[in-house]
mmCIF file of C-alpha atoms in Angstrom:
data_model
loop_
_atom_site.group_PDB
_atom_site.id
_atom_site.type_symbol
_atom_site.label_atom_id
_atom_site.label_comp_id
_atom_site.label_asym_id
_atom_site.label_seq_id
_atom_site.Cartn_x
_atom_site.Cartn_y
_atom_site.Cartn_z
ATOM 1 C CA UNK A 27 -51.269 24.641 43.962
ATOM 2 C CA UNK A 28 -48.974 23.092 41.513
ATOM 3 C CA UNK A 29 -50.154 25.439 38.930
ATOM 4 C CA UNK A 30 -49.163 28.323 40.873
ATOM 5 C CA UNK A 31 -45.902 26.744 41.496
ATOM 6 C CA UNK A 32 -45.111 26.094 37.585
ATOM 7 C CA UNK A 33 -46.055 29.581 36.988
ATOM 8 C CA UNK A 34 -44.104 31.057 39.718
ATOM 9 C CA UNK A 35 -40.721 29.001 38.475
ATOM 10 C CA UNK A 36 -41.746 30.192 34.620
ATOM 11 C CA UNK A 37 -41.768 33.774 35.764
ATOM 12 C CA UNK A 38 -39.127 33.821 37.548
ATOM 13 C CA UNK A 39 -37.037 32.165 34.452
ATOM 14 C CA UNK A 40 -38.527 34.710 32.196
ATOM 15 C CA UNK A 41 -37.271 37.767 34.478
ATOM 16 C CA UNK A 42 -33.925 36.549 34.200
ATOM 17 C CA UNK A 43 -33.546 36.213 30.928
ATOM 18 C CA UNK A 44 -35.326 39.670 30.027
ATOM 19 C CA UNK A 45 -33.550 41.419 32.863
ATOM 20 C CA UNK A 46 -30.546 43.892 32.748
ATOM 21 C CA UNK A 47 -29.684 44.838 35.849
ATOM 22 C CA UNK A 48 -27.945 42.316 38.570
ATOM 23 C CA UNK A 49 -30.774 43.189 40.914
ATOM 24 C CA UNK A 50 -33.707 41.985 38.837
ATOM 25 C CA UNK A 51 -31.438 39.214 37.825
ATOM 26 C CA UNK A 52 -31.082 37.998 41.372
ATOM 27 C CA UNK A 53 -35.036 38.289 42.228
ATOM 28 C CA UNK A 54 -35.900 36.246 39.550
ATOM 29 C CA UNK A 55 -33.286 33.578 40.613
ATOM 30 C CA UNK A 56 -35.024 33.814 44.099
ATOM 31 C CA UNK A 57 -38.690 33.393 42.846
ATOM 32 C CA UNK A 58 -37.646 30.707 40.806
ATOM 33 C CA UNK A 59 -35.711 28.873 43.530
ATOM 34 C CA UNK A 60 -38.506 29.165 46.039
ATOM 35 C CA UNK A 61 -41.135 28.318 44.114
ATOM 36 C CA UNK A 62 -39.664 24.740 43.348
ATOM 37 C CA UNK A 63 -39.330 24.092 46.967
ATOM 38 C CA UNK A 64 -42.830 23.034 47.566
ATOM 39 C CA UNK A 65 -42.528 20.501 44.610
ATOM 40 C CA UNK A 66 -39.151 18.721 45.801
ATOM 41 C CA UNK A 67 -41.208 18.521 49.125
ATOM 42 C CA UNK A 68 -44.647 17.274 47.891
ATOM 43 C CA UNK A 69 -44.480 13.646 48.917
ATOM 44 C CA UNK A 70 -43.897 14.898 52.243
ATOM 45 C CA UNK A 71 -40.935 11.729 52.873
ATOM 46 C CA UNK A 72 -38.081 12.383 54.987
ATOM 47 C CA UNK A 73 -36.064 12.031 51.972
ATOM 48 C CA UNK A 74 -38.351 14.883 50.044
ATOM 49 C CA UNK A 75 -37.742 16.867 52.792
ATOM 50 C CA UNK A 76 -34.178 16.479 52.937
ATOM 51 C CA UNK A 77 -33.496 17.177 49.410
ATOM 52 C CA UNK A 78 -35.706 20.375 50.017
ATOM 53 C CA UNK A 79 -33.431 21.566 52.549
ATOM 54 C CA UNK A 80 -30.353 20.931 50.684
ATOM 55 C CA UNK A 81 -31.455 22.819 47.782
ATOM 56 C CA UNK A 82 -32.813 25.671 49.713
ATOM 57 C CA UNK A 83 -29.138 25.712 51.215
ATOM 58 C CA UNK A 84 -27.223 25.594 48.249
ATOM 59 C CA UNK A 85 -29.422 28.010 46.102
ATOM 60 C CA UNK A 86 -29.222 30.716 49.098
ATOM 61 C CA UNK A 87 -25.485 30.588 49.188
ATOM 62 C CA UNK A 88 -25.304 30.530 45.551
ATOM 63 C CA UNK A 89 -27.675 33.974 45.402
ATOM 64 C CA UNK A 90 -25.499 35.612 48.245
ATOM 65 C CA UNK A 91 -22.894 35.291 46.065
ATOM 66 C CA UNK A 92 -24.539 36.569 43.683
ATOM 67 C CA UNK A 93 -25.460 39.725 45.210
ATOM 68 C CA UNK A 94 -21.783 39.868 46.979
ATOM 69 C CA UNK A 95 -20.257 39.666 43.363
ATOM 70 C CA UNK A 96 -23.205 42.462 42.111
ATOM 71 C CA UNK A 97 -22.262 44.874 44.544
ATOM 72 C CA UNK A 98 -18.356 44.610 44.347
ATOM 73 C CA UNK A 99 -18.828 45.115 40.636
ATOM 74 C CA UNK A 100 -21.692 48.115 41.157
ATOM 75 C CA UNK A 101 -18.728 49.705 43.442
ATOM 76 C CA UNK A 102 -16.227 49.428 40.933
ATOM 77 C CA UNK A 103 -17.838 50.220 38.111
ATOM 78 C CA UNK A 104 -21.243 52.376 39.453
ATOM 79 C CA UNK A 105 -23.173 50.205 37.735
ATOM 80 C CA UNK A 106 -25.921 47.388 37.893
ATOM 81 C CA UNK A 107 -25.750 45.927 34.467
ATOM 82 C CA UNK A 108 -25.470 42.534 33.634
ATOM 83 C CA UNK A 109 -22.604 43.149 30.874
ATOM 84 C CA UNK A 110 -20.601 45.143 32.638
ATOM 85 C CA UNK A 111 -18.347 43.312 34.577
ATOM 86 C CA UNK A 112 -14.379 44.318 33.777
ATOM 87 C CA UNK A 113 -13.157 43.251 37.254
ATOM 88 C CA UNK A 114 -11.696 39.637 37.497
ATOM 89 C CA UNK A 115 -13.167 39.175 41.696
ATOM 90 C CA UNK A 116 -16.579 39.887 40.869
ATOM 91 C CA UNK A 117 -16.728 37.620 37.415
ATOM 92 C CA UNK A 118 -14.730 34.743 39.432
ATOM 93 C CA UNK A 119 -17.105 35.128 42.574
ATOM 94 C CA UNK A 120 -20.090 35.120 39.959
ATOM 95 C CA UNK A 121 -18.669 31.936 37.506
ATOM 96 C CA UNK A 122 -18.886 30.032 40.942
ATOM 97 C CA UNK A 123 -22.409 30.929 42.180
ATOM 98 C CA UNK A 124 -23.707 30.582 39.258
ATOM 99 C CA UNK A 125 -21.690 26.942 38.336
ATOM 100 C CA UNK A 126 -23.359 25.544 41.691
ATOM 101 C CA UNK A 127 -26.915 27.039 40.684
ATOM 102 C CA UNK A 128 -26.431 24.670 37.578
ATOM 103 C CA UNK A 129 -24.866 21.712 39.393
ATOM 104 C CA UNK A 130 -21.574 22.231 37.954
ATOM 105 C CA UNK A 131 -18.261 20.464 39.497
ATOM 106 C CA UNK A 132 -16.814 21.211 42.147
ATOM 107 C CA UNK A 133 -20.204 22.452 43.275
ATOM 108 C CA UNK A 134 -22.381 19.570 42.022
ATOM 109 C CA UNK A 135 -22.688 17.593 45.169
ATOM 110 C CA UNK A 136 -26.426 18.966 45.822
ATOM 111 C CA UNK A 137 -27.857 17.734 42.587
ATOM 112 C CA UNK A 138 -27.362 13.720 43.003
ATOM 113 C CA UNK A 139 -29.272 13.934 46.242
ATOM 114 C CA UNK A 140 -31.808 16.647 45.375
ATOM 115 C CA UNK A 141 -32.876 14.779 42.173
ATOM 116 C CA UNK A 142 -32.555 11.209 44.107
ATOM 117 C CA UNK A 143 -35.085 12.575 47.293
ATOM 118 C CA UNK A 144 -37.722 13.762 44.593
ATOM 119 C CA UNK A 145 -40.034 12.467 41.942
ATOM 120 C CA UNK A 146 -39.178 11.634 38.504
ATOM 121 C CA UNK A 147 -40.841 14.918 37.024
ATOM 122 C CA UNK A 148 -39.475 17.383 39.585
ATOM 123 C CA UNK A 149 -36.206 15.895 39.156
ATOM 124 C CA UNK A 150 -36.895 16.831 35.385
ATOM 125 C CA UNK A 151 -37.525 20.451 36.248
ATOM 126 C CA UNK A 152 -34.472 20.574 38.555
ATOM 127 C CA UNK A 153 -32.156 18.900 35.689
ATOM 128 C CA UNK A 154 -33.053 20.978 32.866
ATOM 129 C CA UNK A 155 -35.740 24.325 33.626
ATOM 130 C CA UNK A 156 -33.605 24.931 36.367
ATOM 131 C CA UNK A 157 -30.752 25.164 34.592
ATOM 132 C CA UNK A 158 -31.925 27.987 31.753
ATOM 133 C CA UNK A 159 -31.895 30.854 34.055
ATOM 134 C CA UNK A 160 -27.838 30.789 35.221
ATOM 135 C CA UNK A 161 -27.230 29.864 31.988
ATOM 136 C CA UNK A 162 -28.717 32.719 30.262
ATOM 137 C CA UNK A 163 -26.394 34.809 32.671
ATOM 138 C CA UNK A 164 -23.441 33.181 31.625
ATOM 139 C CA UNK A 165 -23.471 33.214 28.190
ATOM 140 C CA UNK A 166 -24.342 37.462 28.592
ATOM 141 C CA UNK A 167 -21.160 37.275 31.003
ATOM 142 C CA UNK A 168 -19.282 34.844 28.865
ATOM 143 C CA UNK A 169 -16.295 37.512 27.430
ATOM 144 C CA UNK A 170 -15.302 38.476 31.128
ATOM 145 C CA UNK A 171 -15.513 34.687 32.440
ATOM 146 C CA UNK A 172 -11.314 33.545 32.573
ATOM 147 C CA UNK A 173 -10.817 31.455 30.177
ATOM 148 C CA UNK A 174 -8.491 28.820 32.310
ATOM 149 C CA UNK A 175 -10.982 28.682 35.364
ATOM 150 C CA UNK A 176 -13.549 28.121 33.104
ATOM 151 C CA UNK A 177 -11.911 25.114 31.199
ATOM 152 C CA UNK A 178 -10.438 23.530 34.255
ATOM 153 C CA UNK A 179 -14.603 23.598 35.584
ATOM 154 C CA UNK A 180 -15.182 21.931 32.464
ATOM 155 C CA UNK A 181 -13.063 19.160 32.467
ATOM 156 C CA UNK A 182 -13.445 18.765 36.399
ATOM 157 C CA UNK A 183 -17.472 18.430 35.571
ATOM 158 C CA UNK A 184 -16.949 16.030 33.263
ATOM 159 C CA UNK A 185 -14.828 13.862 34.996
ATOM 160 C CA UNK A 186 -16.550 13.733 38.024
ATOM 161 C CA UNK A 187 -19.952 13.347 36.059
ATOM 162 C CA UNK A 188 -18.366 10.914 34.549
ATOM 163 C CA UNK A 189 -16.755 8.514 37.283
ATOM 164 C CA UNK A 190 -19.553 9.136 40.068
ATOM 165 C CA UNK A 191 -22.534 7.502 38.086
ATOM 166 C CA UNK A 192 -20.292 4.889 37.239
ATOM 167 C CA UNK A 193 -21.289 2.833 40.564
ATOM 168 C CA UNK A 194 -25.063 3.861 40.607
ATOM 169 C CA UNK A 195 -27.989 2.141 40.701
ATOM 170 C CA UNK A 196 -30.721 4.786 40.939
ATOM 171 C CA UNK A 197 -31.655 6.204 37.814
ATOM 172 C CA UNK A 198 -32.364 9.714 39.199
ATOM 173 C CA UNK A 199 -28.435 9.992 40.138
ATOM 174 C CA UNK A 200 -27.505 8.553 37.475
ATOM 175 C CA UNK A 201 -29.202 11.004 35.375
ATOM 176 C CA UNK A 202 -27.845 13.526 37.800
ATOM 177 C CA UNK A 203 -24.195 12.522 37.455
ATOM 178 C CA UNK A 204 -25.125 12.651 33.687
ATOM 179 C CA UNK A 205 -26.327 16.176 33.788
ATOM 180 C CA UNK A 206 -23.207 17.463 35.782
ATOM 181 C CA UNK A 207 -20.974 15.824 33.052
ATOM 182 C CA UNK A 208 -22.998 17.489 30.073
ATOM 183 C CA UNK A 209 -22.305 21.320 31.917
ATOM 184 C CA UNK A 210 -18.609 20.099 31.542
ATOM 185 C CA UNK A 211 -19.366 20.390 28.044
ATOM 186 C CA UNK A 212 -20.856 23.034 27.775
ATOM 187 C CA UNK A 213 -18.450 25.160 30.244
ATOM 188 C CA UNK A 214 -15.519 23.832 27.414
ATOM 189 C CA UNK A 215 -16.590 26.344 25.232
ATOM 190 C CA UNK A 216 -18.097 28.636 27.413
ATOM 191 C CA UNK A 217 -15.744 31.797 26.454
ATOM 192 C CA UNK A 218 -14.520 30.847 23.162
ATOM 193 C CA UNK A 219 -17.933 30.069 21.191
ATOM 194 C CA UNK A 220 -20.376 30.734 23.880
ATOM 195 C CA UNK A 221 -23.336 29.849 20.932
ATOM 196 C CA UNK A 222 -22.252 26.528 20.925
ATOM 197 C CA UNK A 223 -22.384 25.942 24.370
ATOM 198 C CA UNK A 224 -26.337 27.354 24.701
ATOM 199 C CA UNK A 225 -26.937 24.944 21.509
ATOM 200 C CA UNK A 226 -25.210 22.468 23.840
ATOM 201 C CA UNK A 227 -27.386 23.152 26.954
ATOM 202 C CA UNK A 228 -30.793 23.458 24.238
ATOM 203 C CA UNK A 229 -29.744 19.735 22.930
ATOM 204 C CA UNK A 230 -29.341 18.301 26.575
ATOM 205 C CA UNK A 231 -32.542 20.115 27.403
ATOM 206 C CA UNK A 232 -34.447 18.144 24.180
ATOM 207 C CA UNK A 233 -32.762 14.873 24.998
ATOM 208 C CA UNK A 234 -33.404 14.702 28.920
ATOM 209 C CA UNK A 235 -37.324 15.383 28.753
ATOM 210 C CA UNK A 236 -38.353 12.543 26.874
ATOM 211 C CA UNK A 237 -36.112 10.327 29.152
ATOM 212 C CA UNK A 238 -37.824 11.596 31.769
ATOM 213 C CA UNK A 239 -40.989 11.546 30.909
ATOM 214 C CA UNK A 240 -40.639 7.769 29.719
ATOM 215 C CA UNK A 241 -39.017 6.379 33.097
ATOM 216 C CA UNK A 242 -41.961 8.758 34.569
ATOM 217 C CA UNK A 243 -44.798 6.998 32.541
ATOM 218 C CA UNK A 244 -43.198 3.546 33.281
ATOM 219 C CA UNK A 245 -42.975 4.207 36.981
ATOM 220 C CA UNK A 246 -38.842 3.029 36.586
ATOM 221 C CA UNK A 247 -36.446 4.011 39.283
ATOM 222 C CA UNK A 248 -33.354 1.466 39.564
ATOM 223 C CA UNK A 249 -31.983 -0.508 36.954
ATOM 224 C CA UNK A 250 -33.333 -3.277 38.516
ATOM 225 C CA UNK A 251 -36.844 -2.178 37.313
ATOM 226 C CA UNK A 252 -34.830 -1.651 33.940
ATOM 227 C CA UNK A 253 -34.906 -5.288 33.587
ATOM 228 C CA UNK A 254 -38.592 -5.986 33.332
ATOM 229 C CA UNK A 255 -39.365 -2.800 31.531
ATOM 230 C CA UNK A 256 -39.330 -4.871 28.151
ATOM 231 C CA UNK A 257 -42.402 -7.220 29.515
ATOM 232 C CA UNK A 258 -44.407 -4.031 30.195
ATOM 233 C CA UNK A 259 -43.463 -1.878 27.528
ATOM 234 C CA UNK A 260 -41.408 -2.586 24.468
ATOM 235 C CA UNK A 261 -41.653 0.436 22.164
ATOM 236 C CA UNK A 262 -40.923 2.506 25.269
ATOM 237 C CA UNK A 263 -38.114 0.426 26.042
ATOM 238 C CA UNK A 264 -36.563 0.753 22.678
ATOM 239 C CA UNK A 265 -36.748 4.135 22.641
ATOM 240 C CA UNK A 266 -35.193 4.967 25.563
ATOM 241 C CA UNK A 267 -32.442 3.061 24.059
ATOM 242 C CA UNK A 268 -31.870 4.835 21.220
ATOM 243 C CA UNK A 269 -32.346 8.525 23.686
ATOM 244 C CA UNK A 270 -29.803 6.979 25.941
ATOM 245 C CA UNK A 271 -27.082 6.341 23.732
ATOM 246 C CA UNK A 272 -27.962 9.695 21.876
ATOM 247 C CA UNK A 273 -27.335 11.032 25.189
ATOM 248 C CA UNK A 274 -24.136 9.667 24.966
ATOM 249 C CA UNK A 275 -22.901 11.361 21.677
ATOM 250 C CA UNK A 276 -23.200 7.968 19.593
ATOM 251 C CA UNK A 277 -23.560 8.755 15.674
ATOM 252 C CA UNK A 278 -25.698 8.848 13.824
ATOM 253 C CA UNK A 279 -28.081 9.876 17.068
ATOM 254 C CA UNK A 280 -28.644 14.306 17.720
ATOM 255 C CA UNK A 281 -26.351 14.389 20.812
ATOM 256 C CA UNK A 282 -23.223 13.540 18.305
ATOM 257 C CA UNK A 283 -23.493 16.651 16.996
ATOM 258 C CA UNK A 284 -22.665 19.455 19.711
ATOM 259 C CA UNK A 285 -20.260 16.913 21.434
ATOM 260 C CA UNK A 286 -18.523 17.176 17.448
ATOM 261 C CA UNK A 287 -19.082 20.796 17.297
ATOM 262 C CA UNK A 288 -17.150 21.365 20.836
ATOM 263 C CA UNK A 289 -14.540 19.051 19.764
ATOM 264 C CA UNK A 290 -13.705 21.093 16.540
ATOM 265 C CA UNK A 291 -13.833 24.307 18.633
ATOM 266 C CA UNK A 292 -11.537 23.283 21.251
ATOM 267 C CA UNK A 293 -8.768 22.379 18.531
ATOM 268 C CA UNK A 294 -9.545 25.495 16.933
ATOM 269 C CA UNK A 295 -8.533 27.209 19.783
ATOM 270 C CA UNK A 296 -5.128 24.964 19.977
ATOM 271 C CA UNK A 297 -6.676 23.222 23.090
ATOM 272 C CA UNK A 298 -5.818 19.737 21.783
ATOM 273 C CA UNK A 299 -4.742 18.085 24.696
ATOM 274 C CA UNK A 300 -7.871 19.231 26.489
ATOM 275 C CA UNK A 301 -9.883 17.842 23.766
ATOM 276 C CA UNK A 302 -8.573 14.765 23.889
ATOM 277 C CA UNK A 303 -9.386 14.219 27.865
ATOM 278 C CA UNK A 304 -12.444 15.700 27.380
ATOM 279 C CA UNK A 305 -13.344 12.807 25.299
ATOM 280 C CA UNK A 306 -11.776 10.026 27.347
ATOM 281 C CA UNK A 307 -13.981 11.559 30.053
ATOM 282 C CA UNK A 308 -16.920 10.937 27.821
ATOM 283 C CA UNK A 309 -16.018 7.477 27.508
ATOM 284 C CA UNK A 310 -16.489 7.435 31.260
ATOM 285 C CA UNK A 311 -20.246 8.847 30.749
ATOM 286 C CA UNK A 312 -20.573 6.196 27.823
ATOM 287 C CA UNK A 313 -19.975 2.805 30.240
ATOM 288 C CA UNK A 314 -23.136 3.676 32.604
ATOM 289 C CA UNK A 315 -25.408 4.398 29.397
ATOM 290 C CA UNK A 316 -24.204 1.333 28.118
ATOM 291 C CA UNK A 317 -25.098 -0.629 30.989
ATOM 292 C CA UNK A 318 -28.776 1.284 31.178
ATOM 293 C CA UNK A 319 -28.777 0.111 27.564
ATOM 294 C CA UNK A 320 -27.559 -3.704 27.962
ATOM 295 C CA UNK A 321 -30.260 -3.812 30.747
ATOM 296 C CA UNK A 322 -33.146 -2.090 29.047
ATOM 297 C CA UNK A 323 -32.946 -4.151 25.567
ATOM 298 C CA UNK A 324 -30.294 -6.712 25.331
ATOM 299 C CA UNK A 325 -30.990 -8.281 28.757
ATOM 300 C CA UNK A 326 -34.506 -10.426 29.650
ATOM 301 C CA UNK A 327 -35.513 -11.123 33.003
ATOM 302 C CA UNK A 328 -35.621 -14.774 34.190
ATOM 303 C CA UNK A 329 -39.093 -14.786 35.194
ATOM 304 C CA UNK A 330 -41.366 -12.792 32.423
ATOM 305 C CA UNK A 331 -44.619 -11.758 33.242
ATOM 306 C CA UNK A 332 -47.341 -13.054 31.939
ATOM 307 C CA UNK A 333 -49.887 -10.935 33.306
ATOM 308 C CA UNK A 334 -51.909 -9.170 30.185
ATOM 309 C CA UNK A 335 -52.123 -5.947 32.981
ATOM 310 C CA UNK A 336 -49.591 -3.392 32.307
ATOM 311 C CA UNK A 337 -49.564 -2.543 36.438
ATOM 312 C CA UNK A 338 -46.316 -0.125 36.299
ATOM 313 C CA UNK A 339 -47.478 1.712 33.200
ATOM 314 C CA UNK A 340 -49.797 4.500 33.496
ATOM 315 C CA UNK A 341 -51.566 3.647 30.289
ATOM 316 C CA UNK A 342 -54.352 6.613 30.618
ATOM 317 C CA UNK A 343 -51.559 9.875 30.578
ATOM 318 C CA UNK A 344 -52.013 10.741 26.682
ATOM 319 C CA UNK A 345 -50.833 14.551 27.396
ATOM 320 C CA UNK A 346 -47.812 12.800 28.223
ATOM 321 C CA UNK A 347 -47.431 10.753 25.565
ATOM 322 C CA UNK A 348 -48.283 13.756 23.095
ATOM 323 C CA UNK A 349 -44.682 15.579 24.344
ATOM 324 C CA UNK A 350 -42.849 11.991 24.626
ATOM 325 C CA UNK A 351 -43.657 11.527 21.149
ATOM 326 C CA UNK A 352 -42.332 14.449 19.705
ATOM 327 C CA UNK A 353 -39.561 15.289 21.667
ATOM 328 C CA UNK A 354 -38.014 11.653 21.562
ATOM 329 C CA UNK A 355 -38.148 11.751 17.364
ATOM 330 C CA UNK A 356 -36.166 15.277 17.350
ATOM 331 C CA UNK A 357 -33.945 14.024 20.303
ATOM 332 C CA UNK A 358 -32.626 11.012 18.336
ATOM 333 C CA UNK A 359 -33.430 12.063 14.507
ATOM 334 C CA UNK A 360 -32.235 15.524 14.324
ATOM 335 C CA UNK A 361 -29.046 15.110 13.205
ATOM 336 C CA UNK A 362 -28.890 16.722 10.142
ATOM 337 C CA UNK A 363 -30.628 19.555 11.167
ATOM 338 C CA UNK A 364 -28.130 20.485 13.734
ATOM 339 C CA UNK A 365 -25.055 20.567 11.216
ATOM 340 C CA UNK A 366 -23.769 23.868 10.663
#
């Protein structure tokens, strides 16, 4: 059944981003928001099931927006297509439903309790797969987005990304407040070097699986279980480290280099001043990976086991450990590679 639900959220990704027409656009947004459903549901807790509900909720008023804004524009301008949107209402009604399919502030609250209510690998696909389809419509809608709304959603997301993981404990929030930060970024250049903001959203993408997939292999939740993660596993410890603070922006690490790139672009543009709170926002972002960081390799626990039986690590998941591999090397390494 799982299969069937993977394939379901792949197809309808793949619709949107090969679609033209609002319509298509919309049903693939549908298929691929019900076909997650049954995956943030699977454990069948209370909690599951309550972080189903809110996503179903959010996602269908985000998609009747959707379809309002489509058919204001389709009345103005007799048409269905995607890049054709002159009209300021129906780009302003869209930049919203879209921003709270991503998780984007002031529409964000959804994805801290979504992604806290579900496993570690579902809470992957609702961080970053999830996030590809709206995307892809922005960046086609991205020269009739206003410029000003867009920016102020920017430095509202990363803000509030910033300041709510702050007092955290859960790792699946705090990955969540760390996600609706990063869309900050990548709304800051959104309609002056839209590129820049998909390699933004492609680099968050590449860091945030092999994080995932590491806490997911270790069986970590809190940062409690952060503590002892060096007794069980010490090259997976390190390397979420180093993924961590290249999550961050730290140099010499890959997620410097957008976070540099946006930075240039927004004093380009004589946006200066925004630059410069944009950054102390990051700062913000930087205390709770710190803190993940302190606790994951700087700190030991008191007690150490000295069991030889790795009991939270589920040593037998090679497939896993063929994408962690991989994926962790480019998301820390590929610095150079990124520089324009």
């Amino acid at each position: 059944a799982t299969i069937y639900m993977l394939t379901g959220i792949s197809m309808g990704t793949i619709l949107v981003t090969l679609s033209n027409s609002w319509v298509l656009a919309w049903l693939g947004l549908e298929l691929n928001s019900f076909a997650i459903l049954p995956l943030i549901s699977k454990t069948k807790h209370p909690r599951s099931i309550e972080a189903a509900t809110k996503y179903f909720l959010t996602q269908s008023t985000a998609s009747c927006l959707i379809l309002l804004a489509s058919t204001i524009n389709a009345w103005q301008t007799g048409t269905w297509s995607i890049t054709q949107m002159p009209d300021k209402l129906p780009s302003m009604l869209m930049l919203i439903a879209l921003a709270m399919k991503m998780g984007a502030a002031p529409m964000h609250l959804w994805l801290p309790e979504v992604m806290q209510g579900t496993t570690l690998l579902t809470a992957l696909l609702v961080s970053t797969w999830q996030k590809v389809a709206p995307m892809v419509l922005i960046f086609t809608t991205s020269n009739h987005l206003p410029p000003n709304f867009v920016l102020m959603m920017g430095l509202l997301s990363t803000h509030l990304g910033g300041w709510g993981g702050m007092n955290q404990t859960h790792l699946r929030k705090i990955m969540a407040f760390s996600s609706i930060s990063n869309m900050g970024w990548t709304m800051m250049t959104l309609t002056s070097e839209p590129k820049m903001s998909m390699m933004n959203i492609a680099v968050y993408i590449l860091l945030t699986t092999p994080t995932f997939l590491l806490l997911a292999r270790t069986s970590t939740k809190t940062l409690q279980d952060m503590t002892t993660m060096w007794t069980t596993s010490p090259s997976a410890s390190t390397m979420l480290m180093l993924l961590l603070l290249s999550t961050a922006g730290l140099p010499p690490l890959t997620g410097f280099m957008p976070k540099l790139l946006i930075l240039n672009e927004l004093i380009t543009q004589n946006l200066t001043s925004a630059a410069i709170i944009t950054t102390m926002a990051s700062l913000l972002s930087l205390v709770y990976y710190l803190r993940i960081t302190y606790l994951t390799s700087l700190l030991n626990p008191p007690n150490s086991s000295t069991s030889t039986t790795k009991w939270r690590q589920n040593m037998n998941n090679l497939k896993m450990t063929q994408i962690v591999t991989p994926t962790a090397v480019m998301s820390t390494t590929a610095l150079p590679t990124l520089y324009p």
